[in-house]
């Protein structure tokens, strides 16, 4: 059960309901609207819905909430199914579509009309707003309330048959025009929409509203606990009203938790769609997107997402979660499993002047210090190598332990080298270093107890493979994009993607596709689907350390 052995409030309720015999089996559902891709916020909901079902021996349904006719939905629905499975959850045969209950919903609406609990309303939007009142003013009963059951039945049927234009009529629940909860002031149950539905074509031209449809979908599937985010709390009385007035036996109950908000990103589908449509990113699966498909492409392990979601708990407190917490979960997951490689992203040529020309030797590199069973591999070494530009300073400050003129450093797994000459071009830029090596330090060991404080990495120039390296960073440069009416597009991080050439150990070419790896001292990387044998492409999943928190402290 939960890591802390303490149940959150929803698990507590489920556990009690099972113990008391109120339910025999817990049934939950995850109801995405197929009008966009799933993001990390949805992952929190998925982990709760599927997680609870799994832990208590129940089942969780994946239900496409497709009551709103729109285009392009097939692509979205397919990606949603794929993402849920990738995240590690199995809905088995339990894939449902809200639109498959359209007949049931229609029958239920008719039943409510017959009970005098629903009526057809033909007020214009303006007239309705006047009639409805607001938070300071109670509403008045709309004239439609006075219509007879027969009249309402006939009008509703004509609505269904397409006799009216969009917006001309709606079906309303007759509840309470003076309720302090505005959602209970005769809410709309059905509206007219002459639009083609991606699964049902033109069969319907009236479509149910979420607040009417959702409790019926839940009830039809035998859902016991309908878990959703806090903004639905105020809709709960209506959820209960619908099932109560239809005399539904053992109705499902709705429970709400606070949604996930992450810093340095946006989660609204409208904004994500805008980023895609206006080409601020390369697509829904752009590795900078907070979508599950973007994260998968970026190389983030599903387990990191699940563990992160788990750590958030389930509460009713709205809060903003710092993305660096998520990044720590990613590092923790990758550190344990990733094979290590040496790669240089910003090359500076180094010639080892006392190393024999035309000689290449192979040194043992440890594949994963976290996992001794991962063994070792052979790393080539010869007279010309590349090191990172940032590992050399001509005039180093005190405490700089990497390479500088006259100073000695350890090359990871190889030798101690000493810088004996700095070669510059006309502009004064350092283009090459000449170094000597000490053959007695093979493997990076000091023969005489001589201390070198710095260890840097390198690649052998002759055998190195060149690759395209995509350095991803946070998509936005501010913590809460779009706050205080700022256009969120003006807050995009201009450095969220840098494309450079990298040079890595030849062994990289043998790596199976899509293996997450660590470039020592640099970060975690994975080959992108764009990668080809003759042109490898690596995505940076994340850096080794949190560089942003240091920046913020400065
Ligand atoms: P929209 O932005 O269009 O309102 P949505 O984000 O609510 O859409 P849905 O497809 O309706 O997207 O969401 C499916 C489920 O995921 C809902 O039950 C919703 O409560 C949950 N969900 C959506 N966003 C988050 C979030 N940030 N944190 C937790 N749960 C979320
Ligand atoms: Mg929604």
Coordinates of C-alpha atoms and ligand atoms in Angstrom, one line a residue:
X1 CA 0.0 0.0 0.0
X2 CA 1.2 3.6 0.3
X3 CA 4.8 4.2 1.0
X4 CA 4.1 5.9 4.3
X5 CA 1.6 3.1 5.2
X6 CA -0.9 5.9 5.7
X7 CA -3.8 6.0 3.3
X8 CA -4.8 9.2 1.6
X9 CA -8.4 10.3 2.1
X10 CA -9.8 8.6 -1.1
X11 CA -8.0 5.3 -0.4
X12 CA -9.4 5.6 3.1
X13 CA -12.9 5.8 1.8
X14 CA -12.4 2.9 -0.7
X15 CA -10.9 0.8 2.0
X16 CA -13.9 1.5 4.4
X17 CA -16.5 0.9 1.6
X18 CA -14.9 -2.5 1.0
X19 CA -14.7 -3.4 4.7
X20 CA -18.3 -2.4 5.4
X21 CA -19.5 -4.4 2.4
X22 CA -21.0 -1.3 0.8
X23 CA -19.2 -2.4 -2.3
X24 CA -17.8 -5.8 -3.3
X25 CA -15.3 -4.5 -5.8
X26 CA -13.9 -1.0 -6.5
X27 CA -14.5 0.3 -10.0
X28 CA -12.9 3.6 -11.1
X29 CA -12.5 5.3 -14.4
X30 CA -10.2 7.7 -16.2
X31 CA -12.2 9.8 -18.6
X32 CA -10.0 11.9 -20.9
X33 CA -11.5 14.1 -23.6
X34 CA -9.9 13.1 -26.9
X35 CA -9.2 16.7 -27.9
X36 CA -5.5 16.7 -27.1
X37 CA -2.6 14.6 -25.9
X38 CA -2.2 13.5 -22.3
X39 CA 0.1 15.5 -20.1
X40 CA 1.8 15.0 -16.7
X41 CA -1.3 16.4 -15.0
X42 CA -3.3 13.6 -16.5
X43 CA -0.6 11.2 -15.3
X44 CA -1.4 12.2 -11.8
X45 CA -5.1 11.3 -12.4
X46 CA -4.2 8.1 -14.1
X47 CA -2.0 7.0 -11.3
X48 CA -4.8 7.7 -8.8
X49 CA -7.6 6.0 -10.8
X50 CA -5.6 3.0 -12.0
X51 CA -3.5 2.8 -8.9
X52 CA -6.4 2.6 -6.5
X53 CA -8.2 0.0 -8.6
X54 CA -5.0 -2.1 -8.8
X55 CA -4.2 -1.8 -5.0
X56 CA -7.7 -2.8 -4.0
X57 CA -8.2 -5.6 -6.5
X58 CA -10.7 -3.7 -8.6
X59 CA -10.8 -2.4 -12.1
X60 CA -10.3 0.9 -13.8
X61 CA -12.0 1.8 -17.1
X62 CA -10.5 4.0 -19.8
X63 CA -13.4 6.0 -21.1
X64 CA -13.1 8.4 -23.9
X65 CA -15.2 11.4 -23.0
X66 CA -16.4 12.1 -26.5
X67 CA -19.8 13.7 -25.9
X68 CA -18.7 16.8 -27.7
X69 CA -18.5 16.3 -31.5
X70 CA -15.3 17.6 -33.0
X71 CA -12.8 16.7 -35.7
X72 CA -9.4 14.9 -35.4
X73 CA -10.5 12.9 -32.4
X74 CA -9.4 9.5 -33.7
X75 CA -5.7 10.5 -33.6
X76 CA -6.1 11.8 -30.1
X77 CA -8.0 8.8 -28.9
X78 CA -5.3 6.4 -30.2
X79 CA -2.5 8.4 -28.6
X80 CA -4.3 8.4 -25.3
X81 CA -4.6 4.6 -25.3
X82 CA -1.0 4.3 -26.2
X83 CA 0.1 6.7 -23.4
X84 CA -1.9 5.0 -20.7
X85 CA -0.3 1.7 -21.6
X86 CA 3.2 3.2 -21.8
X87 CA 2.7 4.7 -18.3
X88 CA 2.3 1.2 -17.1
X89 CA -1.5 0.7 -16.7
X90 CA -3.6 -2.0 -18.2
X91 CA -7.3 -1.3 -18.9
X92 CA -7.6 -4.7 -20.6
X93 CA -11.0 -5.0 -22.3
X94 CA -12.3 -2.0 -20.3
X95 CA -12.2 0.6 -23.0
X96 CA -15.4 2.6 -23.2
X97 CA -16.7 5.6 -25.1
X98 CA -19.1 8.1 -23.5
X99 CA -20.8 8.4 -26.8
X100 CA -21.9 4.8 -26.7
X101 CA -24.4 5.8 -24.0
X102 CA -26.2 8.4 -26.2
X103 CA -29.3 6.2 -26.4
X104 CA -29.3 5.7 -22.6
X105 CA -28.8 9.4 -22.0
X106 CA -31.7 10.2 -24.3
X107 CA -34.0 7.8 -22.5
X108 CA -33.0 9.2 -19.2
X109 CA -33.7 12.7 -20.4
X110 CA -37.2 11.6 -21.5
X111 CA -37.7 10.0 -18.1
X112 CA -36.9 13.2 -16.4
X113 CA -39.3 15.1 -18.6
X114 CA -42.0 12.6 -17.8
X115 CA -41.3 13.2 -14.1
X116 CA -41.6 16.9 -14.6
X117 CA -37.9 17.3 -13.8
X118 CA -36.8 18.5 -17.1
X119 CA -38.2 20.9 -19.7
X120 CA -37.4 22.5 -23.0
X121 CA -36.3 26.2 -22.8
X122 CA -36.2 28.5 -25.7
X123 CA -34.8 31.6 -24.1
X124 CA -32.1 33.4 -25.9
X125 CA -28.7 33.6 -24.1
X126 CA -29.4 37.1 -23.0
X127 CA -32.9 36.3 -21.7
X128 CA -31.5 33.4 -19.9
X129 CA -28.8 35.4 -18.2
X130 CA -31.4 37.9 -17.0
X131 CA -33.6 35.1 -15.7
X132 CA -30.8 33.1 -14.0
X133 CA -29.6 35.9 -11.8
X134 CA -26.1 35.8 -10.4
X135 CA -24.2 35.4 -7.1
X136 CA -26.0 38.4 -5.6
X137 CA -29.4 38.0 -7.1
X138 CA -31.7 34.8 -7.1
X139 CA -33.1 33.7 -10.4
X140 CA -36.7 33.5 -11.6
X141 CA -38.4 30.5 -13.1
X142 CA -38.1 30.6 -16.9
X143 CA -41.4 30.4 -18.9
X144 CA -40.5 26.9 -20.2
X145 CA -41.1 25.6 -16.7
X146 CA -44.9 26.1 -17.3
X147 CA -45.0 23.8 -20.3
X148 CA -46.9 20.5 -20.0
X149 CA -45.0 17.2 -20.0
X150 CA -46.6 16.4 -23.4
X151 CA -45.4 19.6 -24.9
X152 CA -41.9 19.1 -23.5
X153 CA -41.8 15.5 -24.8
X154 CA -42.9 16.7 -28.3
X155 CA -40.4 19.6 -28.4
X156 CA -37.5 17.4 -27.2
X157 CA -38.3 14.9 -29.9
X158 CA -38.3 17.6 -32.5
X159 CA -34.9 18.8 -31.1
X160 CA -33.6 15.3 -31.7
X161 CA -35.1 15.2 -35.1
X162 CA -33.3 18.3 -36.2
X163 CA -36.2 20.6 -36.5
X164 CA -34.3 23.4 -34.8
X165 CA -31.1 25.3 -35.3
X166 CA -28.1 25.3 -33.0
X167 CA -28.8 27.3 -29.9
X168 CA -32.5 27.7 -30.6
X169 CA -33.6 25.4 -27.7
X170 CA -32.0 23.5 -24.8
X171 CA -33.3 20.9 -22.4
X172 CA -33.0 22.1 -18.8
X173 CA -33.3 20.3 -15.5
X174 CA -36.0 21.8 -13.2
X175 CA -34.1 22.2 -10.0
X176 CA -33.9 25.5 -8.1
X177 CA -33.6 28.9 -9.6
X178 CA -32.8 30.4 -6.2
X179 CA -30.0 28.0 -5.3
X180 CA -26.8 29.7 -4.1
X181 CA -25.0 27.2 -6.3
X182 CA -25.4 28.6 -9.8
X183 CA -24.9 25.1 -11.3
X184 CA -28.2 24.1 -9.7
X185 CA -30.2 26.9 -11.3
X186 CA -31.9 24.8 -13.9
X187 CA -28.7 23.7 -15.7
X188 CA -28.7 22.6 -19.4
X189 CA -28.9 18.9 -19.9
X190 CA -28.9 18.8 -23.7
X191 CA -28.1 21.3 -26.5
X192 CA -28.4 21.3 -30.2
X193 CA -25.2 20.9 -32.3
X194 CA -25.5 20.1 -35.9
X195 CA -22.1 18.6 -36.2
X196 CA -20.6 15.3 -37.3
X197 CA -19.4 13.1 -34.5
X198 CA -16.3 11.1 -35.2
X199 CA -17.8 7.8 -34.1
X200 CA -21.5 8.3 -34.7
X201 CA -21.6 10.5 -37.8
X202 CA -24.8 12.5 -38.1
X203 CA -27.0 10.2 -36.0
X204 CA -27.4 12.9 -33.4
X205 CA -27.8 16.6 -33.5
X206 CA -28.4 17.0 -29.8
X207 CA -25.6 16.4 -27.4
X208 CA -25.7 16.0 -23.6
X209 CA -23.8 18.3 -21.3
X210 CA -20.9 16.9 -19.2
X211 CA -22.8 17.3 -15.9
X212 CA -25.7 15.2 -17.2
X213 CA -23.6 12.7 -19.2
X214 CA -20.9 11.9 -16.7
X215 CA -22.9 10.5 -13.8
X216 CA -24.9 8.3 -16.3
X217 CA -21.7 7.0 -17.9
X218 CA -20.3 6.2 -14.4
X219 CA -23.5 4.5 -13.4
X220 CA -23.9 2.5 -16.6
X221 CA -20.4 1.1 -16.1
X222 CA -21.0 0.3 -12.4
X223 CA -18.3 2.7 -11.3
X224 CA -18.2 2.9 -7.5
X225 CA -15.8 5.9 -7.0
X226 CA -15.7 8.6 -9.6
X227 CA -12.5 10.5 -8.9
X228 CA -11.9 13.9 -10.5
X229 CA -10.2 17.2 -9.9
X230 CA -11.3 19.9 -7.5
X231 CA -13.0 22.2 -10.0
X232 CA -15.8 19.6 -10.2
X233 CA -16.6 19.8 -6.5
X234 CA -19.2 22.5 -7.1
X235 CA -20.8 20.2 -9.8
X236 CA -21.2 17.3 -7.4
X237 CA -24.8 18.3 -6.2
X238 CA -25.8 18.1 -9.8
X239 CA -24.1 14.7 -10.3
X240 CA -26.0 13.4 -7.3
X241 CA -29.3 15.1 -8.4
X242 CA -29.2 13.3 -11.8
X243 CA -28.8 9.8 -10.4
X244 CA -31.2 10.4 -7.5
X245 CA -34.0 11.7 -9.8
X246 CA -33.6 8.7 -12.1
X247 CA -33.9 6.5 -9.0
X248 CA -30.5 4.8 -9.8
X249 CA -29.8 2.0 -7.4
X250 CA -26.3 2.1 -5.7
X251 CA -25.3 5.3 -7.5
X252 CA -21.5 6.0 -7.8
X253 CA -20.0 8.8 -5.7
X254 CA -17.8 11.5 -6.9
X255 CA -14.6 12.5 -5.0
X256 CA -12.3 15.4 -5.8
X257 CA -8.6 16.0 -5.4
X258 CA -6.3 18.9 -6.3
X259 CA -4.8 19.0 -9.7
X260 CA -1.1 19.0 -10.5
X261 CA 0.5 22.3 -11.4
X262 CA 4.2 22.2 -12.4
X263 CA 6.5 25.2 -12.6
X264 CA 8.1 26.4 -15.8
X265 CA 5.4 24.8 -18.0
X266 CA 1.8 25.1 -19.0
X267 CA -0.8 22.4 -18.8
X268 CA -3.9 23.8 -20.4
X269 CA -4.8 21.9 -23.6
X270 CA -5.7 25.1 -25.3
X271 CA -2.2 26.5 -24.7
X272 CA -0.5 23.2 -25.6
X273 CA -2.5 23.1 -28.9
X274 CA -1.4 26.7 -29.7
X275 CA 2.3 25.8 -29.2
X276 CA 1.8 22.9 -31.6
X277 CA -0.3 24.7 -34.2
X278 CA 1.8 27.8 -34.3
X279 CA 5.1 25.7 -34.5
X280 CA 6.7 26.9 -31.3
X281 CA 7.4 23.3 -30.8
X282 CA 7.8 20.5 -33.3
X283 CA 4.6 18.7 -32.3
X284 CA 2.7 17.2 -29.4
X285 CA 5.7 14.9 -28.9
X286 CA 8.3 17.6 -28.8
X287 CA 10.7 16.6 -26.0
X288 CA 10.1 19.9 -24.3
X289 CA 6.3 19.4 -24.0
X290 CA 4.8 18.3 -20.7
X291 CA 2.9 15.7 -22.7
X292 CA 3.5 12.0 -22.0
X293 CA 4.4 11.5 -25.6
X294 CA 7.0 14.3 -25.4
X295 CA 8.4 12.9 -22.2
X296 CA 8.6 9.4 -23.7
X297 CA 10.5 10.9 -26.7
X298 CA 12.7 12.9 -24.4
X299 CA 13.7 9.6 -22.7
X300 CA 12.0 10.1 -19.3
X301 CA 11.2 6.6 -17.9
X302 CA 7.6 5.9 -17.1
X303 CA 8.6 4.8 -13.7
X304 CA 10.0 8.2 -12.9
X305 CA 6.6 9.7 -13.7
X306 CA 4.7 7.1 -11.6
X307 CA 7.0 7.6 -8.6
X308 CA 6.7 11.3 -8.9
X309 CA 2.9 11.2 -9.1
X310 CA 2.9 8.8 -6.1
X311 CA 5.0 11.2 -4.1
X312 CA 2.4 14.0 -4.6
X313 CA -0.2 12.2 -2.6
X314 CA -3.9 12.9 -2.9
X315 CA -5.2 16.0 -1.2
X316 CA -7.6 18.9 -1.6
X317 CA -4.9 21.5 -1.3
X318 CA -4.1 23.4 -4.5
X319 CA -0.4 24.0 -4.9
X320 CA 2.3 24.5 -7.4
X321 CA 5.0 21.8 -7.7
X322 CA 8.5 22.7 -8.5
X323 CA 9.6 21.0 -11.7
X324 CA 13.1 20.3 -10.1
X325 CA 11.4 17.8 -7.8
X326 CA 10.2 15.9 -10.9
X327 CA 13.7 16.1 -12.4
X328 CA 15.1 14.5 -9.2
X329 CA 12.8 11.5 -9.8
X330 CA 14.1 11.3 -13.3
X331 CA 17.7 11.3 -12.3
X332 CA 17.1 8.8 -9.5
X333 CA 15.5 6.4 -12.0
X334 CA 18.2 6.8 -14.7
X335 CA 21.2 6.8 -12.4
X336 CA 20.5 3.2 -11.4
X337 CA 20.1 1.8 -14.8
X338 CA 22.0 3.9 -17.4
X339 CA 25.2 2.6 -18.9
X340 CA 27.9 5.2 -18.9
X341 CA 29.8 6.5 -21.9
X342 CA 32.3 9.2 -22.6
X343 CA 31.3 12.0 -24.9
X344 CA 32.6 15.5 -25.6
X345 CA 30.0 18.1 -26.6
X346 CA 32.3 21.1 -26.9
X347 CA 35.5 19.7 -28.3
X348 CA 39.0 21.0 -27.8
X349 CA 41.8 19.1 -29.6
X350 CA 44.6 17.8 -27.4
X351 CA 47.8 16.2 -28.8
X352 CA 49.7 14.0 -26.4
X353 CA 53.2 14.8 -27.7
X354 CA 55.1 11.9 -26.1
X355 CA 52.5 9.3 -27.1
X356 CA 53.6 7.1 -30.0
X357 CA 52.1 8.0 -33.4
X358 CA 50.0 5.3 -35.1
X359 CA 49.3 3.6 -31.7
X360 CA 45.9 2.9 -30.3
X361 CA 45.3 1.1 -27.0
X362 CA 42.1 0.1 -25.2
X363 CA 41.5 0.9 -21.6
X364 CA 38.9 -0.5 -19.3
X365 CA 35.9 1.7 -18.6
X366 CA 33.3 0.8 -15.9
X367 CA 29.8 0.5 -17.5
X368 CA 27.9 1.5 -14.4
X369 CA 29.4 2.2 -11.0
X370 CA 25.9 1.7 -9.5
X371 CA 25.7 -1.8 -10.9
X372 CA 28.8 -4.0 -10.8
X373 CA 27.1 -6.7 -12.9
X374 CA 27.1 -4.3 -15.8
X375 CA 30.9 -5.0 -16.3
X376 CA 33.4 -3.0 -18.3
X377 CA 34.1 -2.0 -21.8
X378 CA 37.1 -1.1 -23.9
X379 CA 37.8 2.6 -24.5
X380 CA 40.2 3.6 -27.2
X381 CA 43.0 6.0 -26.6
X382 CA 45.7 7.4 -28.9
X383 CA 47.8 10.5 -29.6
X384 CA 45.0 12.9 -30.5
X385 CA 42.0 13.3 -28.3
X386 CA 39.2 15.8 -27.6
X387 CA 38.3 17.2 -24.2
X388 CA 35.6 19.7 -23.3
X389 CA 36.5 23.3 -23.9
X390 CA 35.1 24.0 -20.4
X391 CA 37.7 21.6 -18.9
X392 CA 40.6 24.0 -19.7
X393 CA 41.4 27.5 -18.5
X394 CA 44.4 29.4 -19.4
X395 CA 44.2 31.6 -16.3
X396 CA 42.4 29.6 -13.8
X397 CA 41.0 31.0 -10.6
X398 CA 42.2 29.4 -7.3
X399 CA 40.5 26.1 -6.7
X400 CA 40.2 25.2 -10.4
X401 CA 41.3 21.6 -10.6
X402 CA 40.9 20.9 -14.3
X403 CA 43.4 21.5 -17.0
X404 CA 45.5 24.6 -17.2
X405 CA 49.0 25.4 -18.4
X406 CA 51.7 23.4 -16.5
X407 CA 49.0 21.5 -14.5
X408 CA 48.3 17.8 -14.3
X409 CA 44.9 16.1 -14.5
X410 CA 43.6 12.6 -14.7
X411 CA 41.9 11.5 -17.9
X412 CA 39.1 9.2 -16.8
X413 CA 40.2 5.5 -17.1
X414 CA 43.3 6.5 -19.0
X415 CA 46.4 8.5 -17.9
X416 CA 47.6 11.6 -16.1
X417 CA 48.4 14.4 -18.6
X418 CA 50.1 17.7 -18.1
X419 CA 49.5 20.7 -20.3
X420 CA 52.8 21.9 -21.9
X421 CA 51.7 24.3 -24.6
X422 CA 48.6 26.3 -25.6
X423 CA 48.0 26.8 -29.4
X424 CA 45.9 29.7 -30.4
X425 CA 44.5 31.0 -33.7
X426 CA 44.9 34.6 -35.0
X427 CA 41.9 35.8 -33.0
X428 CA 43.6 34.5 -29.8
X429 CA 41.2 31.6 -29.3
X430 CA 42.6 28.4 -27.9
X431 CA 42.4 25.8 -30.7
X432 CA 44.7 23.0 -29.4
X433 CA 46.6 21.9 -26.3
X434 CA 49.9 20.0 -26.3
X435 CA 50.2 17.7 -23.4
X436 CA 52.5 15.0 -22.1
X437 CA 51.3 11.8 -20.5
X438 CA 52.8 9.7 -17.8
X439 CA 52.8 6.0 -19.0
X440 CA 53.1 4.9 -15.4
X441 CA 49.6 6.2 -14.6
X442 CA 47.8 3.8 -17.0
X443 CA 44.2 3.2 -15.9
X444 CA 44.3 6.6 -14.1
X445 CA 46.2 5.2 -11.0
X446 CA 48.9 7.2 -9.4
X447 CA 52.1 5.0 -9.1
X448 CA 53.8 7.1 -6.4
X449 CA 50.9 8.4 -4.4
X450 CA 51.1 11.7 -6.4
X451 CA 47.8 13.5 -6.1
X452 CA 45.8 15.1 -8.9
X453 CA 42.6 16.7 -7.9
X454 CA 40.9 16.9 -11.2
X455 CA 39.5 14.1 -13.4
X456 CA 38.2 15.0 -16.8
X457 CA 36.7 12.9 -19.7
X458 CA 37.9 12.7 -23.3
X459 CA 37.2 10.9 -26.5
X460 CA 39.8 9.5 -28.9
X461 CA 39.7 11.7 -32.0
X462 CA 40.5 8.9 -34.6
X463 CA 37.7 6.5 -33.5
X464 CA 35.1 8.9 -32.1
X465 CA 31.6 8.9 -33.6
X466 CA 30.1 12.3 -34.4
X467 CA 26.4 12.8 -33.5
X468 CA 23.8 15.5 -33.4
X469 CA 23.1 16.5 -29.9
X470 CA 19.8 18.1 -28.9
X471 CA 20.2 19.9 -25.6
X472 CA 16.7 20.4 -24.1
X473 CA 15.9 22.8 -21.3
X474 CA 12.7 24.1 -19.7
X475 CA 10.2 25.4 -22.2
X476 CA 9.5 28.6 -20.3
X477 CA 11.9 30.9 -18.5
X478 CA 9.5 31.9 -15.8
X479 CA 8.0 29.8 -13.0
X480 CA 4.3 30.5 -13.8
X481 CA 3.9 31.3 -17.5
X482 CA 0.9 33.4 -18.4
X483 CA 0.3 34.9 -14.9
X484 CA -1.1 38.4 -14.5
X485 CA -2.4 38.5 -18.1
X486 CA 1.1 38.2 -19.6
X487 CA 1.0 36.4 -23.0
X488 CA 2.6 33.1 -22.1
X489 CA 4.2 33.0 -25.6
X490 CA 6.4 35.9 -24.6
X491 CA 7.7 33.8 -21.7
X492 CA 9.1 30.9 -23.8
X493 CA 12.7 30.1 -23.0
X494 CA 14.7 31.0 -26.1
X495 CA 17.4 28.5 -25.0
X496 CA 15.0 25.6 -24.5
X497 CA 16.7 23.8 -27.5
X498 CA 20.3 24.0 -28.6
X499 CA 21.5 21.7 -31.3
X500 CA 25.2 21.0 -31.4
X501 CA 27.6 18.3 -32.6
X502 CA 28.9 15.8 -30.1
X503 CA 31.7 13.3 -30.2
X504 CA 31.4 10.0 -28.4
X505 CA 33.1 6.7 -27.9
X506 CA 32.8 4.4 -30.9
X507 CA 30.8 2.0 -28.8
X508 CA 27.8 4.3 -29.1
X509 CA 27.3 3.1 -32.6
X510 CA 26.5 -0.4 -31.2
X511 CA 24.0 0.8 -28.7
X512 CA 20.4 -0.6 -29.2
X513 CA 18.0 2.1 -30.2
X514 CA 16.3 4.1 -27.5
X515 CA 18.7 3.0 -24.7
X516 CA 19.0 5.7 -22.1
X517 CA 22.6 6.4 -21.2
X518 CA 24.7 8.7 -19.2
X519 CA 27.5 10.8 -20.7
X520 CA 29.8 11.0 -17.8
X521 CA 30.0 14.4 -16.1
X522 CA 27.4 15.7 -18.7
X523 CA 24.0 14.3 -18.4
X524 CA 21.5 11.6 -19.4
X525 CA 20.8 11.1 -23.0
X526 CA 18.8 8.8 -25.4
X527 CA 18.8 8.4 -29.1
X528 CA 15.9 10.2 -30.8
X529 CA 13.5 8.5 -33.2
X530 CA 15.2 10.8 -35.9
X531 CA 18.5 9.0 -35.3
X532 CA 19.9 7.0 -38.2
X533 CA 23.0 4.8 -38.4
X534 CA 24.8 7.3 -40.5
X535 CA 23.6 10.3 -38.5
X536 CA 23.0 9.6 -34.8
X537 CA 20.8 12.0 -32.9
X538 CA 20.8 12.1 -29.1
X539 CA 18.4 14.0 -26.9
X540 CA 19.4 15.3 -23.5
X541 CA 16.9 13.8 -21.0
X542 CA 18.3 15.9 -18.1
X543 CA 21.5 17.2 -16.7
X544 CA 23.3 15.4 -13.9
X545 CA 22.6 18.2 -11.4
X546 CA 20.0 20.8 -11.0
X547 CA 21.6 23.8 -12.6
X548 CA 18.6 26.0 -12.2
X549 CA 18.5 26.1 -8.5
X550 CA 22.1 27.3 -8.5
X551 CA 21.1 30.0 -10.9
X552 CA 18.2 31.1 -8.8
X553 CA 20.4 31.3 -5.7
X554 CA 22.7 33.6 -7.5
Ligands
LIG1 P1 -9.4 20.9 -20.5 O1 -8.0 21.6 -20.3 O2 -9.9 20.8 -21.9 O3 -10.4 21.3 -19.5 P2 -8.7 18.6 -18.9 O4 -7.3 19.0 -18.7 O5 -9.7 18.7 -17.8 O6 -9.2 19.4 -20.2 P3 -9.6 16.0 -19.6 O7 -9.3 15.2 -20.8 O8 -11.0 16.4 -19.4 O9 -8.6 17.2 -19.6 O10 -9.1 15.3 -18.3 C1 -9.3 14.0 -18.0 C2 -9.1 13.8 -16.5 O11 -7.8 14.2 -16.1 C3 -10.1 14.6 -15.7 O12 -10.7 13.7 -14.8 C4 -9.2 15.6 -15.1 O13 -9.7 15.9 -13.8 C5 -7.8 15.0 -15.0 N1 -6.8 16.1 -15.1 C6 -6.6 17.0 -16.0 N2 -5.6 17.8 -15.8 C7 -5.1 17.4 -14.6 C8 -4.1 17.9 -13.7 N3 -3.3 19.0 -14.0 N4 -3.9 17.2 -12.5 C9 -4.6 16.2 -12.2 N5 -5.6 15.7 -13.0 C10 -5.9 16.3 -14.1
LIG2 MG1 -11.9 18.5 -18.8

